[in-house]
Amino acid sequence: MLLGVFTTIYIMTLALQIVVPYIVRETIVFGVTVPDQKIKHPILAQLKKQYVQFVGGTGIVFLIIMIISYNQLAPSESIQSIVLLSCLFSMLTVSMAVYWINHQKVSTLKKQEQWGVNIKQVRAVDLTARSRDEMLPWSFFAVPLGISVFLIVYTILHYDQMPNDIAVHWGPSGEADAWRNKTYFTAISLPLVMLMMQCMMWGITDSIKRSAIKLAVNRKEESLEDQLKTRKYMSWQILLISYALTALLTILQLSNIYPSMTVGYKLLPVFILLLVVLLGSLLIYVVKKHKHKVRYEANIDSQVMDVDEDRYWKGGLIYMNRQDPSVFVEKRFGVGWTMNLANPRGYIVIGLPFLLLLLISIFSL
């Protein structure tokens, strides 16, 4: 079961790594801003093709190694988990390394051929875009928060009927495999963790909603549609994950109050359902993102281009821009959004809940 679940995660992760150069904006190639006038440059197409071939090939090799090692070399569940994670992170490391090498190649090509030197840089803005934004309101995220608060109160009221040992970890089979002595803090630690995660997801969604809607100056209508749909689908995906995690952690907490729920493999279908929701929502997001992607049939004949923000992207991966009030921006590599590390508000949205999660884990789990 563990191998089957992990193989599914591995294959989906590998597929996402492979298609990344083809789902981001065509004016962003390996993290480098490319003028609309150069998007059909033959070297760019060649680099993308080489990236797909190398990452795909090494990814398959690591997959084969993972399956063989799991079946023949790993004597225990803990070692099996280490083998699976090692192969996954090795594949990700290779894809990131190839991405960075191609980032350097595109940057060098851009400098050598002086792309955009004689082209005026323009930032396109649509003042009506906010009124068309369909991201979910905060009230949708209030329901999971309310469930967590209710669960904390419910746990305190039923504290006496809980066993002396509180389950704090569940293995791949769905059964609890680690416990802690009962205290009021350990009893409510799981709903506290749930509450922090929900606050983090709510904060991320709200920050994305407040972030700038960036348009392509030579494709205003298409890029606006792409931006609005991307933000809408991202908010739905985060909400779906929030509800799925709430359902899972609520069941786990109730199993601490009613231990008979953990007998046998009763919780395994819940873990599998969560995995299906996480992977399925991600897959739908990628498909929708690709569907609304701005299309360029040929190099643009124009005297203007989007503002070049390469200086704010370190290695094409890390975004640091003090002039940008946005907390989150779309990734240049990968799927989703990344934090503007130069905006202190991001540390509150991500850092504070994460710190609290860490403290709860240290002192209770």
Short mmCIF file of N, CA and C in Angstrom, two decimals, residues 4-77:
data_model
loop_
_atom_site.label_atom_id
_atom_site.label_comp_id
_atom_site.label_asym_id
_atom_site.label_seq_id
_atom_site.Cartn_x
_atom_site.Cartn_y
_atom_site.Cartn_z
N GLY A 4 2.45 1.83 -3.35
CA GLY A 4 1.46 2.28 -4.33
C GLY A 4 1.12 3.75 -4.17
N VAL A 5 0.89 4.16 -2.91
CA VAL A 5 0.56 5.57 -2.64
C VAL A 5 1.73 6.47 -3.01
N PHE A 6 2.93 6.06 -2.61
CA PHE A 6 4.09 6.90 -2.86
C PHE A 6 4.43 6.95 -4.35
N THR A 7 4.25 5.84 -5.05
CA THR A 7 4.51 5.83 -6.49
C THR A 7 3.57 6.80 -7.21
N THR A 8 2.31 6.85 -6.76
CA THR A 8 1.35 7.80 -7.35
C THR A 8 1.81 9.23 -7.13
N ILE A 9 2.24 9.54 -5.89
CA ILE A 9 2.74 10.89 -5.60
C ILE A 9 3.97 11.20 -6.44
N TYR A 10 4.86 10.22 -6.55
CA TYR A 10 6.11 10.42 -7.30
C TYR A 10 5.81 10.72 -8.76
N ILE A 11 4.94 9.92 -9.38
CA ILE A 11 4.64 10.09 -10.81
C ILE A 11 3.98 11.45 -11.06
N MET A 12 3.07 11.85 -10.19
CA MET A 12 2.41 13.16 -10.37
C MET A 12 3.40 14.30 -10.19
N THR A 13 4.29 14.16 -9.20
CA THR A 13 5.30 15.20 -8.98
C THR A 13 6.24 15.29 -10.18
N LEU A 14 6.66 14.13 -10.69
CA LEU A 14 7.54 14.11 -11.86
C LEU A 14 6.85 14.75 -13.07
N ALA A 15 5.59 14.41 -13.27
CA ALA A 15 4.85 14.97 -14.41
C ALA A 15 4.77 16.50 -14.31
N LEU A 16 4.54 17.01 -13.09
CA LEU A 16 4.48 18.46 -12.91
C LEU A 16 5.83 19.10 -13.19
N GLN A 17 6.90 18.45 -12.73
CA GLN A 17 8.24 19.00 -12.98
C GLN A 17 8.53 19.06 -14.48
N ILE A 18 8.06 18.05 -15.21
CA ILE A 18 8.34 17.97 -16.65
C ILE A 18 7.59 19.06 -17.42
N VAL A 19 6.33 19.31 -17.06
CA VAL A 19 5.50 20.22 -17.87
C VAL A 19 5.65 21.69 -17.46
N VAL A 20 6.41 21.94 -16.39
CA VAL A 20 6.52 23.31 -15.89
C VAL A 20 6.89 24.34 -16.96
N PRO A 21 7.91 24.09 -17.81
CA PRO A 21 8.27 25.11 -18.81
C PRO A 21 7.14 25.44 -19.78
N TYR A 22 6.12 24.58 -19.86
CA TYR A 22 5.05 24.78 -20.83
C TYR A 22 3.75 25.29 -20.21
N ILE A 23 3.71 25.47 -18.90
CA ILE A 23 2.47 25.97 -18.28
C ILE A 23 2.65 27.38 -17.71
N VAL A 24 3.92 27.82 -17.55
CA VAL A 24 4.12 29.20 -17.12
C VAL A 24 4.01 30.11 -18.34
N ARG A 25 3.99 31.42 -18.10
CA ARG A 25 3.91 32.37 -19.21
C ARG A 25 5.05 32.17 -20.20
N GLU A 26 4.76 32.31 -21.48
CA GLU A 26 5.81 32.16 -22.48
C GLU A 26 6.84 33.28 -22.39
N THR A 27 6.48 34.38 -21.74
CA THR A 27 7.44 35.49 -21.58
C THR A 27 8.34 35.29 -20.36
N ILE A 28 8.15 34.17 -19.66
CA ILE A 28 9.03 33.79 -18.55
C ILE A 28 9.60 32.41 -18.88
N VAL A 29 10.87 32.37 -19.23
CA VAL A 29 11.51 31.11 -19.60
C VAL A 29 12.62 30.80 -18.60
N PHE A 30 12.45 29.72 -17.86
CA PHE A 30 13.39 29.33 -16.80
C PHE A 30 13.70 30.51 -15.88
N GLY A 31 12.65 31.25 -15.54
CA GLY A 31 12.78 32.34 -14.58
C GLY A 31 13.32 33.63 -15.14
N VAL A 32 13.51 33.71 -16.44
CA VAL A 32 14.06 34.92 -17.07
C VAL A 32 12.97 35.59 -17.91
N THR A 33 12.84 36.91 -17.77
CA THR A 33 11.87 37.64 -18.58
C THR A 33 12.35 37.71 -20.02
N VAL A 34 11.51 37.25 -20.92
CA VAL A 34 11.83 37.26 -22.36
C VAL A 34 10.87 38.22 -23.05
N PRO A 35 11.36 39.20 -23.79
CA PRO A 35 10.47 40.11 -24.51
C PRO A 35 9.54 39.34 -25.45
N ASP A 36 8.33 39.85 -25.62
CA ASP A 36 7.38 39.20 -26.51
C ASP A 36 7.99 38.96 -27.89
N GLN A 37 8.90 39.86 -28.27
CA GLN A 37 9.51 39.79 -29.59
C GLN A 37 10.47 38.61 -29.75
N LYS A 38 10.82 37.93 -28.62
CA LYS A 38 11.81 36.85 -28.68
C LYS A 38 11.27 35.51 -28.18
N ILE A 39 9.99 35.42 -27.94
CA ILE A 39 9.47 34.20 -27.31
C ILE A 39 9.60 32.96 -28.20
N LYS A 40 9.72 33.16 -29.52
CA LYS A 40 9.86 32.01 -30.43
C LYS A 40 11.32 31.78 -30.81
N HIS A 41 12.23 32.28 -30.02
CA HIS A 41 13.65 32.07 -30.30
C HIS A 41 13.94 30.56 -30.29
N PRO A 42 14.64 30.06 -31.32
CA PRO A 42 14.85 28.60 -31.41
C PRO A 42 15.63 28.01 -30.25
N ILE A 43 16.53 28.77 -29.66
CA ILE A 43 17.32 28.22 -28.55
C ILE A 43 16.43 27.98 -27.32
N LEU A 44 15.44 28.83 -27.13
CA LEU A 44 14.53 28.65 -26.00
C LEU A 44 13.75 27.34 -26.15
N ALA A 45 13.27 27.09 -27.35
CA ALA A 45 12.54 25.84 -27.61
C ALA A 45 13.45 24.63 -27.39
N GLN A 46 14.70 24.77 -27.80
CA GLN A 46 15.65 23.68 -27.63
C GLN A 46 15.94 23.40 -26.15
N LEU A 47 16.11 24.47 -25.37
CA LEU A 47 16.38 24.30 -23.93
C LEU A 47 15.20 23.64 -23.22
N LYS A 48 13.99 24.04 -23.59
CA LYS A 48 12.80 23.42 -22.99
C LYS A 48 12.75 21.92 -23.31
N LYS A 49 13.02 21.60 -24.56
CA LYS A 49 12.99 20.19 -24.98
C LYS A 49 14.04 19.38 -24.23
N GLN A 50 15.25 19.93 -24.10
CA GLN A 50 16.32 19.22 -23.39
C GLN A 50 15.98 19.03 -21.92
N TYR A 51 15.34 20.06 -21.34
CA TYR A 51 14.93 19.96 -19.93
C TYR A 51 13.95 18.80 -19.75
N VAL A 52 12.96 18.72 -20.62
CA VAL A 52 11.95 17.66 -20.52
C VAL A 52 12.60 16.28 -20.66
N GLN A 53 13.49 16.15 -21.63
CA GLN A 53 14.13 14.85 -21.87
C GLN A 53 15.00 14.43 -20.68
N PHE A 54 15.79 15.36 -20.15
CA PHE A 54 16.71 14.99 -19.07
C PHE A 54 15.95 14.72 -17.77
N VAL A 55 15.05 15.63 -17.41
CA VAL A 55 14.30 15.44 -16.16
C VAL A 55 13.42 14.20 -16.25
N GLY A 56 12.77 13.99 -17.40
CA GLY A 56 11.93 12.81 -17.58
C GLY A 56 12.74 11.53 -17.50
N GLY A 57 13.91 11.52 -18.16
CA GLY A 57 14.76 10.32 -18.17
C GLY A 57 15.29 9.98 -16.79
N THR A 58 15.85 10.97 -16.10
CA THR A 58 16.39 10.70 -14.76
C THR A 58 15.27 10.38 -13.77
N GLY A 59 14.11 11.00 -13.99
CA GLY A 59 12.98 10.72 -13.11
C GLY A 59 12.54 9.26 -13.21
N ILE A 60 12.54 8.73 -14.42
CA ILE A 60 12.17 7.31 -14.61
C ILE A 60 13.22 6.40 -13.98
N VAL A 61 14.48 6.78 -14.12
CA VAL A 61 15.56 5.97 -13.51
C VAL A 61 15.40 5.92 -11.99
N PHE A 62 15.14 7.10 -11.38
CA PHE A 62 14.94 7.12 -9.92
C PHE A 62 13.70 6.32 -9.52
N LEU A 63 12.68 6.33 -10.37
CA LEU A 63 11.46 5.56 -10.07
C LEU A 63 11.76 4.06 -10.05
N ILE A 64 12.54 3.61 -11.02
CA ILE A 64 12.92 2.19 -11.08
C ILE A 64 13.76 1.82 -9.85
N ILE A 65 14.73 2.70 -9.53
CA ILE A 65 15.57 2.46 -8.34
C ILE A 65 14.71 2.37 -7.09
N MET A 66 13.73 3.26 -7.01
CA MET A 66 12.85 3.31 -5.83
C MET A 66 12.08 2.00 -5.67
N ILE A 67 11.51 1.50 -6.76
CA ILE A 67 10.70 0.28 -6.68
C ILE A 67 11.56 -0.93 -6.33
N ILE A 68 12.75 -1.03 -7.00
CA ILE A 68 13.63 -2.17 -6.73
C ILE A 68 14.15 -2.12 -5.29
N SER A 69 14.57 -0.93 -4.85
CA SER A 69 15.12 -0.80 -3.49
C SER A 69 14.06 -1.11 -2.44
N TYR A 70 12.84 -0.67 -2.71
CA TYR A 70 11.75 -0.90 -1.74
C TYR A 70 11.49 -2.39 -1.55
N ASN A 71 11.50 -3.13 -2.65
CA ASN A 71 11.14 -4.54 -2.60
C ASN A 71 12.28 -5.44 -2.15
N GLN A 72 13.53 -5.04 -2.37
CA GLN A 72 14.64 -5.97 -2.14
C GLN A 72 15.64 -5.51 -1.08
N LEU A 73 15.77 -4.19 -0.89
CA LEU A 73 16.83 -3.72 -0.01
C LEU A 73 16.34 -3.17 1.31
N ALA A 74 15.03 -2.85 1.42
CA ALA A 74 14.53 -2.20 2.63
C ALA A 74 13.86 -3.22 3.56
N PRO A 75 14.49 -3.55 4.71
CA PRO A 75 13.93 -4.58 5.60
C PRO A 75 12.84 -4.07 6.53
N SER A 76 12.74 -2.76 6.78
CA SER A 76 11.75 -2.27 7.73
C SER A 76 10.98 -1.09 7.13
N GLU A 77 9.83 -0.78 7.77
CA GLU A 77 8.98 0.30 7.27
C GLU A 77 9.69 1.65 7.31
#
